[in-house]
Coordinates of C-alpha atoms and ligand atoms in Angstrom, one line a residue:
X1 CA 17.0 26.1 8.1
X2 CA 20.6 24.8 8.6
X3 CA 21.6 22.2 6.0
X4 CA 24.8 20.3 6.1
X5 CA 26.0 19.6 2.6
X6 CA 28.4 16.7 1.8
X7 CA 29.4 16.8 -1.9
X8 CA 30.6 13.2 -1.9
X9 CA 32.6 11.2 -4.5
X10 CA 32.8 11.1 -8.3
X11 CA 30.2 13.4 -9.9
X12 CA 29.0 14.6 -6.4
X13 CA 31.0 17.8 -6.2
X14 CA 29.8 18.9 -9.7
X15 CA 26.1 18.1 -9.1
X16 CA 26.1 19.4 -5.5
X17 CA 27.6 22.7 -6.6
X18 CA 24.6 23.2 -8.9
X19 CA 22.3 22.2 -6.0
X20 CA 24.0 24.7 -3.7
X21 CA 23.3 27.6 -6.2
X22 CA 19.7 26.5 -6.6
X23 CA 19.1 26.3 -2.9
X24 CA 20.6 29.7 -2.2
X25 CA 18.7 31.3 -5.0
X26 CA 15.4 29.8 -3.8
X27 CA 16.2 30.7 -0.2
X28 CA 16.6 34.3 -1.3
X29 CA 13.5 34.4 -3.4
X30 CA 11.3 32.8 -0.8
X31 CA 13.1 34.4 2.2
X32 CA 13.8 31.0 3.8
X33 CA 17.1 32.0 5.4
X34 CA 18.7 28.7 4.5
X35 CA 22.3 28.3 5.8
X36 CA 24.5 25.7 4.0
X37 CA 27.4 24.3 5.9
X38 CA 29.9 22.2 3.9
X39 CA 31.5 19.1 5.3
X40 CA 33.4 16.2 3.8
X41 CA 32.8 12.4 3.9
X42 CA 33.7 9.5 1.6
X43 CA 37.0 9.2 -0.2
X44 CA 38.1 12.8 0.5
X45 CA 37.5 12.4 4.2
X46 CA 39.3 9.0 4.2
X47 CA 42.4 10.7 2.8
X48 CA 42.2 13.6 5.2
X49 CA 41.1 11.9 8.5
X50 CA 41.6 8.2 7.9
X51 CA 37.8 7.6 8.0
X52 CA 35.1 8.1 5.4
X53 CA 32.8 9.4 8.2
X54 CA 33.5 10.4 11.8
X55 CA 31.4 10.7 15.0
X56 CA 32.3 14.4 15.1
X57 CA 30.6 14.8 11.7
X58 CA 27.5 12.9 12.9
X59 CA 27.3 15.3 15.9
X60 CA 27.4 18.3 13.5
X61 CA 24.8 16.8 11.3
X62 CA 22.5 16.1 14.3
X63 CA 22.6 19.8 15.2
X64 CA 21.4 20.8 11.7
X65 CA 17.8 20.6 10.3
X66 CA 18.7 18.5 7.3
X67 CA 21.4 16.9 5.3
X68 CA 22.2 16.9 1.6
X69 CA 24.4 13.9 1.0
X70 CA 26.3 13.5 -2.3
X71 CA 26.9 10.1 -4.0
X72 CA 29.3 7.8 -2.1
X73 CA 31.6 5.4 -3.9
X74 CA 31.2 2.1 -2.1
X75 CA 32.9 -0.4 -4.4
X76 CA 36.4 0.2 -3.2
X77 CA 35.4 0.3 0.5
X78 CA 37.3 -2.2 2.7
X79 CA 36.8 -2.9 6.4
X80 CA 34.6 -0.6 8.5
X81 CA 37.0 -1.2 11.4
X82 CA 39.7 0.6 9.2
X83 CA 37.5 3.7 8.8
X84 CA 36.1 2.6 5.4
X85 CA 32.5 3.0 6.3
X86 CA 29.6 3.4 3.9
X87 CA 28.6 7.0 4.7
X88 CA 25.1 6.6 3.3
X89 CA 24.3 3.6 5.5
X90 CA 26.0 5.4 8.4
X91 CA 23.6 8.3 8.3
X92 CA 20.6 6.2 7.6
X93 CA 21.3 4.0 10.5
X94 CA 22.5 6.6 13.1
X95 CA 19.7 9.1 12.3
X96 CA 17.1 6.3 12.0
X97 CA 16.0 7.5 8.5
X98 CA 13.7 4.6 8.0
X99 CA 11.7 5.7 4.9
X100 CA 13.5 6.0 1.6
X101 CA 11.1 7.8 -0.7
X102 CA 12.1 7.4 -4.3
X103 CA 9.8 9.1 -6.9
X104 CA 10.1 8.2 -10.6
X105 CA 8.1 10.0 -13.3
X106 CA 8.3 10.9 -16.9
X107 CA 8.7 14.5 -17.9
X108 CA 7.3 16.1 -21.0
X109 CA 10.1 16.8 -23.5
X110 CA 12.5 14.2 -22.3
X111 CA 13.6 11.0 -24.0
X112 CA 11.9 8.2 -22.1
X113 CA 12.3 4.5 -22.2
X114 CA 8.7 3.5 -22.2
X115 CA 5.7 4.7 -24.2
X116 CA 3.4 5.6 -21.3
X117 CA 3.7 8.6 -19.0
X118 CA 3.9 7.6 -15.4
X119 CA 4.3 9.0 -12.0
X120 CA 5.0 6.6 -9.1
X121 CA 6.9 6.5 -5.8
X122 CA 8.9 3.6 -4.4
X123 CA 8.8 3.6 -0.6
X124 CA 11.8 1.5 0.5
X125 CA 12.5 0.4 4.1
X126 CA 15.9 1.7 5.0
X127 CA 17.0 0.4 8.4
X128 CA 17.0 -3.4 8.2
X129 CA 16.6 -6.2 5.7
X130 CA 19.3 -7.8 3.5
X131 CA 22.0 -5.3 4.5
X132 CA 24.8 -6.8 6.6
X133 CA 25.6 -3.6 8.6
X134 CA 22.0 -2.9 9.8
X135 CA 20.7 -6.0 11.5
X136 CA 22.9 -6.5 14.5
X137 CA 24.0 -4.3 17.4
X138 CA 27.6 -5.0 16.7
X139 CA 29.4 -6.9 13.9
X140 CA 27.8 -7.9 10.7
X141 CA 24.9 -10.1 9.7
X142 CA 27.0 -11.6 6.9
X143 CA 29.3 -14.4 8.2
X144 CA 32.2 -16.3 6.6
X145 CA 31.6 -19.7 8.0
X146 CA 34.5 -21.4 6.1
X147 CA 36.5 -19.9 3.2
X148 CA 33.9 -21.4 0.9
X149 CA 30.7 -20.8 2.9
X150 CA 29.0 -17.5 3.6
X151 CA 25.7 -16.9 5.5
X152 CA 23.9 -13.6 4.9
X153 CA 20.9 -12.9 7.2
X154 CA 18.0 -10.6 6.7
X155 CA 16.2 -9.0 9.6
X156 CA 12.5 -8.0 9.3
X157 CA 10.6 -6.6 12.3
X158 CA 7.0 -5.7 12.9
X159 CA 8.0 -2.2 14.1
X160 CA 9.9 -1.4 10.9
X161 CA 7.2 -2.9 8.6
X162 CA 4.5 -0.8 10.4
X163 CA 6.3 2.5 10.1
X164 CA 7.3 2.0 6.4
X165 CA 3.7 0.9 5.6
X166 CA 2.3 4.0 7.3
X167 CA 4.7 6.3 5.3
X168 CA 3.4 4.6 2.1
X169 CA -0.3 5.0 2.9
X170 CA 0.1 8.6 4.0
X171 CA 1.8 9.4 0.6
X172 CA -0.9 7.4 -1.3
X173 CA -3.7 9.2 0.4
X174 CA -2.6 12.5 -1.1
X175 CA -2.0 11.0 -4.5
X176 CA -3.9 8.4 -6.6
X177 CA -4.9 6.3 -3.5
X178 CA -3.2 3.1 -4.5
X179 CA -0.6 1.1 -2.6
X180 CA 1.2 -1.9 -4.2
X181 CA 3.1 -4.2 -1.8
X182 CA 6.1 -5.9 -3.4
X183 CA 7.5 -9.0 -1.7
X184 CA 8.8 -12.6 -2.2
X185 CA 6.3 -14.3 0.1
X186 CA 6.4 -17.4 -2.0
X187 CA 10.0 -18.1 -0.9
X188 CA 10.5 -15.9 2.2
X189 CA 7.2 -17.1 3.6
X190 CA 7.4 -16.0 7.2
X191 CA 8.9 -12.6 6.9
X192 CA 7.3 -11.4 3.7
X193 CA 3.8 -12.7 4.7
X194 CA 4.3 -10.8 8.0
X195 CA 5.2 -7.7 5.9
X196 CA 2.1 -8.2 3.7
X197 CA -0.2 -8.7 6.7
X198 CA 1.1 -5.6 8.4
X199 CA 0.7 -3.5 5.3
X200 CA -3.0 -4.6 5.1
X201 CA -3.5 -3.9 8.8
X202 CA -2.1 -0.4 8.5
X203 CA -4.1 0.0 5.3
X204 CA -7.3 -0.4 7.4
X205 CA -6.6 3.1 8.7
X206 CA -6.8 4.4 5.1
X207 CA -10.0 2.8 3.8
X208 CA -10.1 4.8 0.6
X209 CA -6.6 3.6 -0.5
X210 CA -6.7 0.5 -2.8
X211 CA -4.1 -2.2 -2.1
X212 CA -2.7 -4.9 -4.3
X213 CA 0.5 -6.9 -4.2
X214 CA 3.1 -8.5 -6.6
X215 CA 6.0 -10.9 -6.1
X216 CA 9.1 -8.9 -6.8
X217 CA 10.2 -10.8 -9.9
X218 CA 6.8 -10.5 -11.6
X219 CA 6.8 -6.8 -10.5
X220 CA 9.9 -6.2 -12.7
X221 CA 7.9 -7.3 -15.7
X222 CA 4.7 -5.4 -14.7
X223 CA 6.6 -2.1 -14.0
X224 CA 8.4 -2.3 -17.4
X225 CA 5.2 -3.2 -19.2
X226 CA 2.8 -0.8 -17.6
X227 CA 4.5 1.6 -15.1
X228 CA 1.4 3.9 -15.3
X229 CA -0.7 1.4 -13.4
X230 CA 1.3 2.1 -10.2
X231 CA 1.1 4.9 -7.6
X232 CA 2.9 4.1 -4.4
X233 CA 4.9 0.9 -4.1
X234 CA 6.0 -0.2 -0.7
X235 CA 8.7 -2.8 -0.2
X236 CA 11.6 -4.1 2.0
X237 CA 15.1 -2.7 1.7
X238 CA 16.9 -4.6 -1.0
X239 CA 13.9 -5.1 -3.3
X240 CA 13.3 -1.3 -3.0
X241 CA 16.9 -0.6 -3.9
X242 CA 16.8 -2.6 -7.1
X243 CA 13.2 -1.7 -8.1
X244 CA 13.8 2.0 -7.7
X245 CA 16.8 2.0 -10.0
X246 CA 14.7 0.4 -12.6
X247 CA 11.8 2.8 -12.2
X248 CA 14.3 5.8 -12.3
X249 CA 15.9 4.6 -15.5
X250 CA 12.5 3.9 -17.0
X251 CA 11.6 7.6 -16.4
X252 CA 14.6 8.6 -18.6
X253 CA 17.9 8.5 -16.5
X254 CA 19.3 7.7 -13.1
X255 CA 20.2 11.3 -13.2
X256 CA 16.6 12.2 -12.5
X257 CA 16.4 10.0 -9.4
X258 CA 15.9 12.3 -6.4
X259 CA 15.2 10.7 -3.1
X260 CA 14.5 11.6 0.5
X261 CA 15.6 9.5 3.5
X262 CA 13.2 10.5 6.3
X263 CA 12.8 9.7 9.9
X264 CA 10.7 11.3 12.6
X265 CA 13.0 14.1 13.4
X266 CA 15.5 14.3 10.6
X267 CA 15.7 14.0 6.8
X268 CA 18.4 13.6 4.2
X269 CA 18.2 14.4 0.5
X270 CA 20.3 12.1 -1.6
X271 CA 20.3 11.2 -5.3
X272 CA 19.5 7.5 -5.8
X273 CA 22.5 6.9 -8.1
X274 CA 26.1 6.3 -7.3
X275 CA 29.2 8.3 -7.9
X276 CA 29.2 7.6 -11.7
X277 CA 33.0 7.5 -12.0
X278 CA 32.7 6.9 -15.8
X279 CA 31.5 10.6 -16.2
X280 CA 33.1 12.3 -13.2
X281 CA 34.9 15.5 -13.9
X282 CA 33.4 15.9 -17.4
X283 CA 30.7 18.5 -16.5
X284 CA 28.0 16.3 -18.1
X285 CA 26.4 14.7 -15.0
X286 CA 22.7 15.4 -14.6
X287 CA 22.2 17.5 -11.4
X288 CA 18.4 17.2 -11.4
X289 CA 18.5 14.2 -9.1
X290 CA 20.2 16.4 -6.5
X291 CA 17.8 19.4 -7.1
X292 CA 14.8 17.1 -6.8
X293 CA 16.2 15.6 -3.6
X294 CA 16.7 19.1 -2.2
X295 CA 13.1 20.1 -3.2
X296 CA 11.9 17.0 -1.2
X297 CA 14.0 18.1 1.8
X298 CA 12.5 21.6 1.8
X299 CA 9.0 20.1 1.5
X300 CA 9.6 17.7 4.4
X301 CA 10.9 20.7 6.5
X302 CA 7.9 22.8 5.5
X303 CA 5.4 20.0 6.4
X304 CA 7.2 19.5 9.8
X305 CA 7.2 23.1 10.7
X306 CA 3.9 24.0 8.9
X307 CA 5.8 26.5 6.8
X308 CA 3.9 27.6 3.7
X309 CA 7.1 29.4 2.3
X310 CA 9.1 26.2 2.4
X311 CA 6.4 24.2 0.7
X312 CA 6.0 26.9 -1.9
X313 CA 9.7 26.9 -2.5
X314 CA 9.8 23.2 -2.9
X315 CA 6.8 23.4 -5.4
X316 CA 8.6 26.1 -7.3
X317 CA 11.8 23.9 -7.6
X318 CA 9.7 21.1 -9.0
X319 CA 7.9 23.5 -11.4
X320 CA 11.1 25.0 -12.7
X321 CA 12.6 21.5 -13.1
X322 CA 9.5 20.6 -15.2
X323 CA 9.8 23.8 -17.3
X324 CA 13.6 23.3 -18.0
X325 CA 12.9 19.7 -19.1
X326 CA 10.0 20.7 -21.3
X327 CA 12.2 23.3 -23.0
X328 CA 15.1 20.8 -23.5
X329 CA 17.4 22.6 -21.1
X330 CA 18.9 19.4 -19.8
X331 CA 22.1 17.4 -19.8
X332 CA 23.1 14.8 -22.5
X333 CA 21.9 11.7 -20.6
X334 CA 18.3 12.9 -21.3
X335 CA 18.9 14.2 -24.8
X336 CA 20.0 17.8 -24.1
X337 CA 23.3 19.6 -24.6
X338 CA 23.7 21.7 -21.5
X339 CA 26.7 21.2 -19.2
X340 CA 26.2 20.4 -15.6
X341 CA 27.1 23.9 -14.4
X342 CA 24.9 25.5 -17.0
X343 CA 21.8 24.0 -15.4
X344 CA 22.3 26.3 -12.4
X345 CA 22.3 29.4 -14.6
X346 CA 19.2 28.1 -16.5
X347 CA 17.4 27.4 -13.2
X348 CA 18.1 30.8 -11.7
X349 CA 17.1 32.6 -14.9
X350 CA 13.8 30.6 -14.8
X351 CA 13.3 31.5 -11.2
X352 CA 13.8 35.2 -11.9
X353 CA 11.1 35.1 -14.5
X354 CA 8.5 34.1 -11.9
X355 CA 6.5 36.8 -10.1
Ligands
LIG401 P1 29.1 3.5 -7.8 O1 30.2 2.6 -7.8 O2 29.4 4.8 -7.0 O3 27.7 2.9 -7.4 P2 28.3 3.2 -10.6 O4 28.8 3.8 -11.9 O5 28.5 1.7 -10.4 O6 28.9 4.0 -9.4 P3 26.0 4.8 -10.8 O7 26.8 5.9 -10.3 O8 24.7 4.6 -10.1 O9 26.8 3.4 -10.5 O10 25.9 4.8 -12.3 C1 25.2 3.9 -13.2 C2 25.1 4.5 -14.6 O11 24.2 5.6 -14.6 C3 26.4 5.0 -15.1 O12 26.5 4.7 -16.5 C4 26.4 6.5 -14.9 O13 27.2 7.2 -15.7 C5 24.9 6.8 -15.0 N1 24.6 7.9 -14.1 C6 24.5 7.9 -12.8 N2 24.2 9.1 -12.3 C7 24.1 9.9 -13.3 C8 23.8 11.3 -13.5 N3 23.6 12.1 -12.4 N4 23.9 11.9 -14.7 C9 24.1 11.1 -15.8 N5 24.3 9.8 -15.7 C10 24.3 9.2 -14.5

């Protein structure tokens, strides 16, 4: 399996270095023959090449079997026409990675923000919605009408609703068989009612999966009050972006938020958080978000190629993550005192202890 690794901005190089060590040790242990090839994107690439991402890089990525993308700082990005492109959106769009799978769960031994233990997944549509760079063939779906008037448009299509709904039901079928649709159909009546209807239509193919739905604002209260009542939550792009940061933080820290961006032929592991400039360079960032994303990527590859060793490797990564958390071998954001780079050593030691 060839994986392109892009460390990214801020804490990215620190957390991705841990992830590299973990991937290589797991590859050796399970004889996966994983090859990592390092490339740059984001601020480093902007300085070197004049663009945060390039078409040459995209071509290299397309030839690989998967991508690990580090956090990208987006706040200081200017115009895309000047090479200041949001790399994360660039790959999601160009590789048609429509399903953004964002698990959030509590781990024994970690400080958590809610009383209940929970284990849920937010399934966020990734390729359209309230994101100005994804809705039109060229240009932007956000328009400056006059210096004082802006129109931002959201695109919702049947095709994208259907495929994201199917991803959610497939996941739910192998879990607690419960899908929750999150929407704002009371205000966005046409698009969000279409989204709800399509989810129900797709749900008919999965008769043993229970379906309910919540308006997004009420959902914020429900998920804080009782996160354990949810299993798989499916929603449109921006609602999923916001809701999944909340669910990750409820589980303990954004530093635990691993995600997978999956399409039909390609997948990208990527932590849900940003570049965390406030803690960059301090060797205290939590690398588990990156490790969990990498485990999801190996699992995706294993399912795609029907490879038991990749699936076993992914399960071992999750198991070791759980064991390290249980024994308090974690970074300060979740109550531990290990440095970022010490997590790699702890992980490898735990892996060696397994038969
Ligand atoms: P960006 O501009 O790149 O989005 P940000 O700081 O606005 O960066 P995040 O990077 O998502 O947004 O960070 C939000 C908060 O979560 C910050 O306080 C940050 O330190 C913390 N955080 C994010 N990732 C981690 C991590 N891996 N480990 C520990 N804390 C983290």
